[in-house]
Amino acid sequence: MKSDEMLLNEQQQVTSDWFHQLRDRICQQFEEIERQAASPASFQVTPWQKNTEGYGIQTGRGIRSLMKGQIFEKVGVNISTVKGCFSPDFAKKIPGTEDDPHFFATGISLVAHMANPHVPNIHMNCRFLQTTKSWFGGGIDLNPSTPYAEDTAEFHQNLKTICDKHHPDYYSRFSEWADRYFDIPHRQTKRGVGGIFYDYLDSNFAADFAFTKDVGKAFLDIFPKLVARRQNRAANQEDFQRLAVYRGRYTEFNLLYDRGTLFGLKTGGDADAVLMSLPPMAIWE
């Protein structure tokens, strides 16, 4: 993605480059997990580019990377860098657009739906946005259809360690934010076992960017260990049934409540990239 062609400022360029590098590292590591399982699966890479007039993306490009394998039934790793102008209605929901609806956004989004019901599914997203203001957002949340207390505890402890490195209040704030955000009110349940979620982080660019980079690095440290722990555990029909029902709940949240899905579609992003988060198969009882 040659983001320099979009005439990015220094902050926009360095964040866009980092998300691109993180995407390469994740895809490489996930392909290695498949190779260790004697699977030939690899990411199918689809670049996209849009230049439009009016509301939405005026200039934007990204890469949609999708892999379907033996361990990862469906995993998508997307990056995008876009510039545009919010519609008047949508601009009301975004900080810094009171007098100027123009925006810049760059980020990475990942969703992994696993083949074995005992391996937790996971979501990770990191982003940098600029209007007349600028901020970072993102997080990681774990979505097992068969929860294991050991996995959940280790996952949260790793996130706490990363958060504590940057601020003593980050873990309590961002884990509580994740619990609120990943609520499915019409089901009176949560999506998954939590994680961290943060937005509008704008205290200091260098410090906030360092934290966001550590969130991405933490993902690479945490998730492969959980995959290795559970990927060979035998699963029965009841396990797969529970996985399919859980995926239905996941789909409901992403289509009804997820802000990232709404942002991508409202700003004219690539629809297939935006909706890559949906599972390959789900059921509703």
Coordinates of C-alpha atoms in Angstrom, one line a residue:
M1 CA 0.0 0.0 0.0
K2 CA 1.8 3.1 -1.2
S3 CA 0.2 5.5 1.3
D4 CA 2.8 8.2 0.5
E5 CA 0.8 8.8 -2.7
M6 CA -2.1 10.1 -0.6
L7 CA 0.1 13.0 0.7
L8 CA 0.0 11.9 4.3
N9 CA 1.4 14.0 7.1
E10 CA 4.1 12.5 9.4
Q11 CA 1.7 11.1 12.0
Q12 CA -0.5 9.6 9.3
Q13 CA 2.4 8.0 7.5
V14 CA 4.1 6.4 10.5
T15 CA 0.8 4.9 11.8
S16 CA -0.2 3.6 8.4
D17 CA 3.3 2.0 7.9
W18 CA 3.1 0.4 11.3
F19 CA -0.3 -1.2 10.7
H20 CA 1.0 -2.5 7.4
Q21 CA 4.1 -4.1 9.1
L22 CA 1.9 -5.6 11.8
R23 CA -0.4 -7.2 9.2
D24 CA 2.6 -8.8 7.5
R25 CA 3.9 -10.3 10.8
I26 CA 0.5 -11.7 11.7
C27 CA -0.1 -13.3 8.3
Q28 CA 3.3 -14.8 8.4
Q29 CA 2.8 -16.3 11.9
F30 CA -0.7 -17.6 11.0
E31 CA 0.6 -19.3 7.9
E32 CA 3.4 -20.9 9.9
I33 CA 0.7 -22.3 12.3
E34 CA -1.0 -23.9 9.3
R35 CA 2.3 -25.3 7.9
Q36 CA 3.0 -26.9 11.2
A37 CA -0.3 -28.7 10.9
A38 CA 0.7 -29.9 7.4
S39 CA -1.8 -27.6 5.8
P40 CA -1.0 -25.8 2.5
A41 CA -3.3 -22.9 3.4
S42 CA -2.1 -19.3 2.8
F43 CA -3.6 -15.9 2.8
Q44 CA -5.3 -14.7 -0.4
V45 CA -4.5 -11.1 -0.7
T46 CA -6.9 -8.6 -2.4
P47 CA -5.9 -5.0 -2.7
W48 CA -8.7 -2.4 -3.1
Q49 CA -8.7 1.2 -4.0
K50 CA -11.4 3.8 -4.1
N51 CA -11.5 7.4 -5.3
T52 CA -14.9 9.0 -5.0
E53 CA -16.7 12.3 -5.0
G54 CA -19.0 13.6 -2.3
Y55 CA -19.4 12.0 1.1
G56 CA -17.5 8.9 2.1
I57 CA -14.0 8.0 1.0
Q58 CA -12.4 10.5 -1.4
T59 CA -9.2 8.6 -1.5
G60 CA -8.7 5.2 0.1
R61 CA -6.9 2.0 -0.3
G62 CA -6.4 -1.2 1.7
I63 CA -5.5 -4.8 1.6
R64 CA -8.0 -7.6 2.4
S65 CA -6.2 -10.8 3.4
L66 CA -8.2 -14.0 3.9
M67 CA -7.2 -17.5 4.7
K68 CA -9.2 -20.7 5.1
G69 CA -7.2 -23.6 6.4
Q70 CA -7.1 -26.6 8.8
I71 CA -6.6 -24.6 12.0
F72 CA -8.1 -21.3 10.9
E73 CA -11.5 -22.1 9.3
K74 CA -11.7 -18.4 8.3
V75 CA -9.3 -15.6 9.3
G76 CA -9.2 -12.1 7.9
V77 CA -6.5 -9.5 8.4
N78 CA -7.4 -6.1 6.9
I79 CA -5.5 -2.9 6.7
S80 CA -6.8 0.4 5.2
T81 CA -5.8 4.0 4.9
V82 CA -8.6 6.4 3.9
K83 CA -9.3 10.1 3.6
G84 CA -12.7 11.6 3.1
C85 CA -15.6 13.7 4.3
F86 CA -18.3 12.5 6.6
S87 CA -22.0 12.9 5.8
P88 CA -23.7 15.6 7.9
D89 CA -25.6 13.0 10.0
F90 CA -22.6 10.7 10.6
A91 CA -20.3 13.7 11.4
K92 CA -22.4 14.5 14.4
K93 CA -21.1 11.2 16.0
I94 CA -17.4 11.9 15.4
P95 CA -15.3 14.3 17.6
G96 CA -13.7 17.2 15.9
T97 CA -16.2 17.5 13.0
E98 CA -18.3 20.4 14.3
D99 CA -16.8 22.8 11.7
D100 CA -15.0 20.5 9.3
P101 CA -16.3 17.1 8.3
H102 CA -13.1 15.9 6.7
F103 CA -11.3 12.9 8.2
F104 CA -8.4 10.6 8.0
A105 CA -8.4 7.0 9.2
T106 CA -5.9 4.2 9.1
G107 CA -5.9 0.8 11.0
I108 CA -5.8 -2.9 11.1
S109 CA -8.7 -5.2 11.8
L110 CA -8.5 -9.0 12.4
V111 CA -11.1 -11.7 13.1
A112 CA -10.2 -15.4 13.4
H113 CA -12.9 -18.1 13.3
M114 CA -11.3 -21.3 14.3
A115 CA -12.0 -24.8 13.0
N116 CA -11.8 -26.6 16.4
P117 CA -14.5 -25.5 18.8
H118 CA -12.0 -25.8 21.7
V119 CA -9.8 -23.1 20.2
P120 CA -11.1 -19.6 21.0
N121 CA -12.0 -17.2 18.3
I122 CA -10.5 -13.8 18.6
H123 CA -10.9 -10.2 17.4
M124 CA -8.2 -7.4 17.3
N125 CA -8.4 -3.9 16.0
C126 CA -6.1 -0.9 16.2
R127 CA -6.7 2.4 14.5
F128 CA -5.6 6.1 14.3
L129 CA -8.1 8.8 13.3
Q130 CA -7.8 12.5 12.6
T131 CA -10.4 15.1 12.1
T132 CA -9.7 18.6 13.7
K133 CA -8.7 16.3 16.6
S134 CA -6.7 13.1 16.5
W135 CA -6.8 9.9 18.6
F136 CA -6.0 6.2 18.8
G137 CA -8.5 3.3 19.5
G138 CA -8.5 -0.4 19.5
G139 CA -8.4 -3.5 21.6
I140 CA -8.5 -7.3 21.7
D141 CA -11.3 -9.6 22.9
L142 CA -11.5 -13.3 23.2
N143 CA -14.5 -15.2 21.9
P144 CA -14.5 -18.9 22.9
S145 CA -17.6 -21.0 22.2
T146 CA -16.1 -23.4 24.8
P147 CA -14.6 -21.2 27.5
Y148 CA -11.7 -22.5 29.6
A149 CA -11.0 -20.6 32.8
E150 CA -7.2 -21.1 32.4
D151 CA -7.2 -19.5 28.9
T152 CA -9.4 -16.6 30.0
A153 CA -7.2 -15.9 33.1
E154 CA -4.0 -16.1 31.1
F155 CA -5.4 -13.9 28.3
H156 CA -6.5 -11.2 30.8
Q157 CA -3.2 -11.3 32.7
N158 CA -1.2 -10.8 29.6
L159 CA -3.4 -7.8 28.7
K160 CA -3.0 -6.4 32.2
T161 CA 0.8 -6.7 32.0
I162 CA 0.8 -4.6 28.8
C163 CA -1.7 -2.0 30.1
D164 CA 0.3 -1.6 33.4
K165 CA 3.4 -0.9 31.4
H166 CA 1.8 2.3 30.2
H167 CA -0.7 3.4 32.9
P168 CA -1.8 1.9 36.2
D169 CA -5.5 2.6 35.3
Y170 CA -5.5 1.3 31.7
Y171 CA -6.4 -2.3 32.4
S172 CA -9.3 -1.5 34.8
R173 CA -10.7 1.2 32.5
F174 CA -10.3 -0.7 29.2
S175 CA -11.4 -4.1 30.4
E176 CA -14.6 -2.5 31.9
W177 CA -15.1 -0.6 28.6
A178 CA -14.8 -4.0 26.7
D179 CA -17.5 -5.5 29.0
R180 CA -19.8 -2.6 28.2
Y181 CA -19.0 -2.5 24.5
F182 CA -19.4 -6.2 23.7
D183 CA -22.8 -6.4 25.3
I184 CA -25.7 -8.0 23.3
P185 CA -28.7 -6.4 25.0
H186 CA -31.4 -8.2 23.1
R187 CA -29.8 -11.5 24.2
Q188 CA -28.9 -10.3 27.7
T189 CA -25.4 -11.7 27.3
K190 CA -21.9 -10.7 26.3
R191 CA -19.9 -11.4 23.2
G192 CA -17.1 -13.6 24.5
V193 CA -15.1 -13.4 27.7
G194 CA -13.9 -9.8 27.4
G195 CA -10.5 -8.2 26.8
I196 CA -9.7 -4.5 26.4
F197 CA -11.4 -1.8 24.4
Y198 CA -10.3 1.8 24.1
D199 CA -11.1 4.8 22.0
Y200 CA -10.4 8.6 21.9
L201 CA -6.9 8.1 23.4
D202 CA -5.4 11.5 22.7
S203 CA -3.2 12.4 25.6
N204 CA 0.1 12.3 23.8
F205 CA 0.8 11.0 20.3
A206 CA 4.1 9.2 21.0
A207 CA 2.8 7.6 24.2
D208 CA -0.6 6.6 22.7
F209 CA 1.1 5.2 19.6
A210 CA 3.5 3.2 21.8
F211 CA 0.6 1.7 23.7
T212 CA -1.2 0.9 20.5
K213 CA 1.8 -0.9 19.1
D214 CA 2.2 -2.9 22.3
V215 CA -1.5 -4.0 21.9
G216 CA -0.6 -5.4 18.5
K217 CA 2.5 -7.1 19.8
A218 CA 0.6 -8.5 22.7
F219 CA -1.8 -10.2 20.2
L220 CA 1.1 -11.9 18.5
D221 CA 2.4 -13.1 21.9
I222 CA -1.0 -14.3 23.4
F223 CA -3.1 -15.9 20.7
P224 CA -0.7 -18.4 19.1
K225 CA -0.1 -20.0 22.6
L226 CA -3.9 -20.5 23.1
V227 CA -4.1 -22.0 19.6
A228 CA -1.3 -24.5 20.3
R229 CA -2.9 -25.4 23.6
R230 CA -6.3 -26.4 22.2
Q231 CA -6.0 -27.1 18.5
N232 CA -5.6 -30.9 18.8
R233 CA -8.3 -31.4 21.4
A234 CA -11.0 -33.8 20.2
A235 CA -14.4 -32.2 19.5
N236 CA -17.8 -33.9 19.3
Q237 CA -21.1 -33.0 17.7
E238 CA -22.2 -31.1 20.7
D239 CA -19.1 -28.9 20.6
F240 CA -19.7 -28.0 17.0
Q241 CA -23.4 -27.3 17.7
R242 CA -22.3 -24.9 20.4
L243 CA -19.8 -23.2 18.1
A244 CA -22.5 -22.7 15.4
V245 CA -24.9 -21.1 17.9
Y246 CA -22.2 -18.9 19.3
R247 CA -21.3 -17.7 15.8
G248 CA -24.9 -16.7 15.4
R249 CA -24.6 -14.4 18.5
Y250 CA -21.3 -13.1 17.1
T251 CA -23.0 -12.2 13.8
E252 CA -25.9 -10.4 15.6
F253 CA -23.5 -8.2 17.5
N254 CA -21.3 -7.3 14.5
L255 CA -24.3 -6.4 12.3
L256 CA -26.4 -4.6 15.0
Y257 CA -23.9 -2.9 17.3
D258 CA -20.3 -3.0 16.2
R259 CA -19.1 0.6 15.5
G260 CA -16.3 -0.6 13.2
T261 CA -18.8 -2.3 10.9
L262 CA -20.9 0.9 10.8
F263 CA -17.9 3.2 10.3
G264 CA -16.6 1.1 7.3
L265 CA -19.9 0.9 5.6
K266 CA -20.8 4.6 6.3
T267 CA -17.5 5.8 4.9
G268 CA -17.7 3.9 1.6
G269 CA -15.1 1.2 2.5
D270 CA -14.7 -2.1 0.7
A271 CA -17.8 -4.0 1.7
D272 CA -16.1 -7.4 1.5
A273 CA -13.3 -6.2 3.8
V274 CA -15.8 -4.6 6.2
L275 CA -17.9 -7.8 6.4
M276 CA -15.0 -10.3 6.6
S277 CA -15.7 -10.5 10.3
L278 CA -18.7 -12.6 9.7
P279 CA -18.3 -16.4 10.4
P280 CA -18.3 -18.9 7.5
M281 CA -21.3 -20.7 9.0
A282 CA -23.7 -20.0 11.9
I283 CA -27.1 -21.2 13.1
W284 CA -30.0 -19.8 15.0
E285 CA -32.0 -22.1 17.3

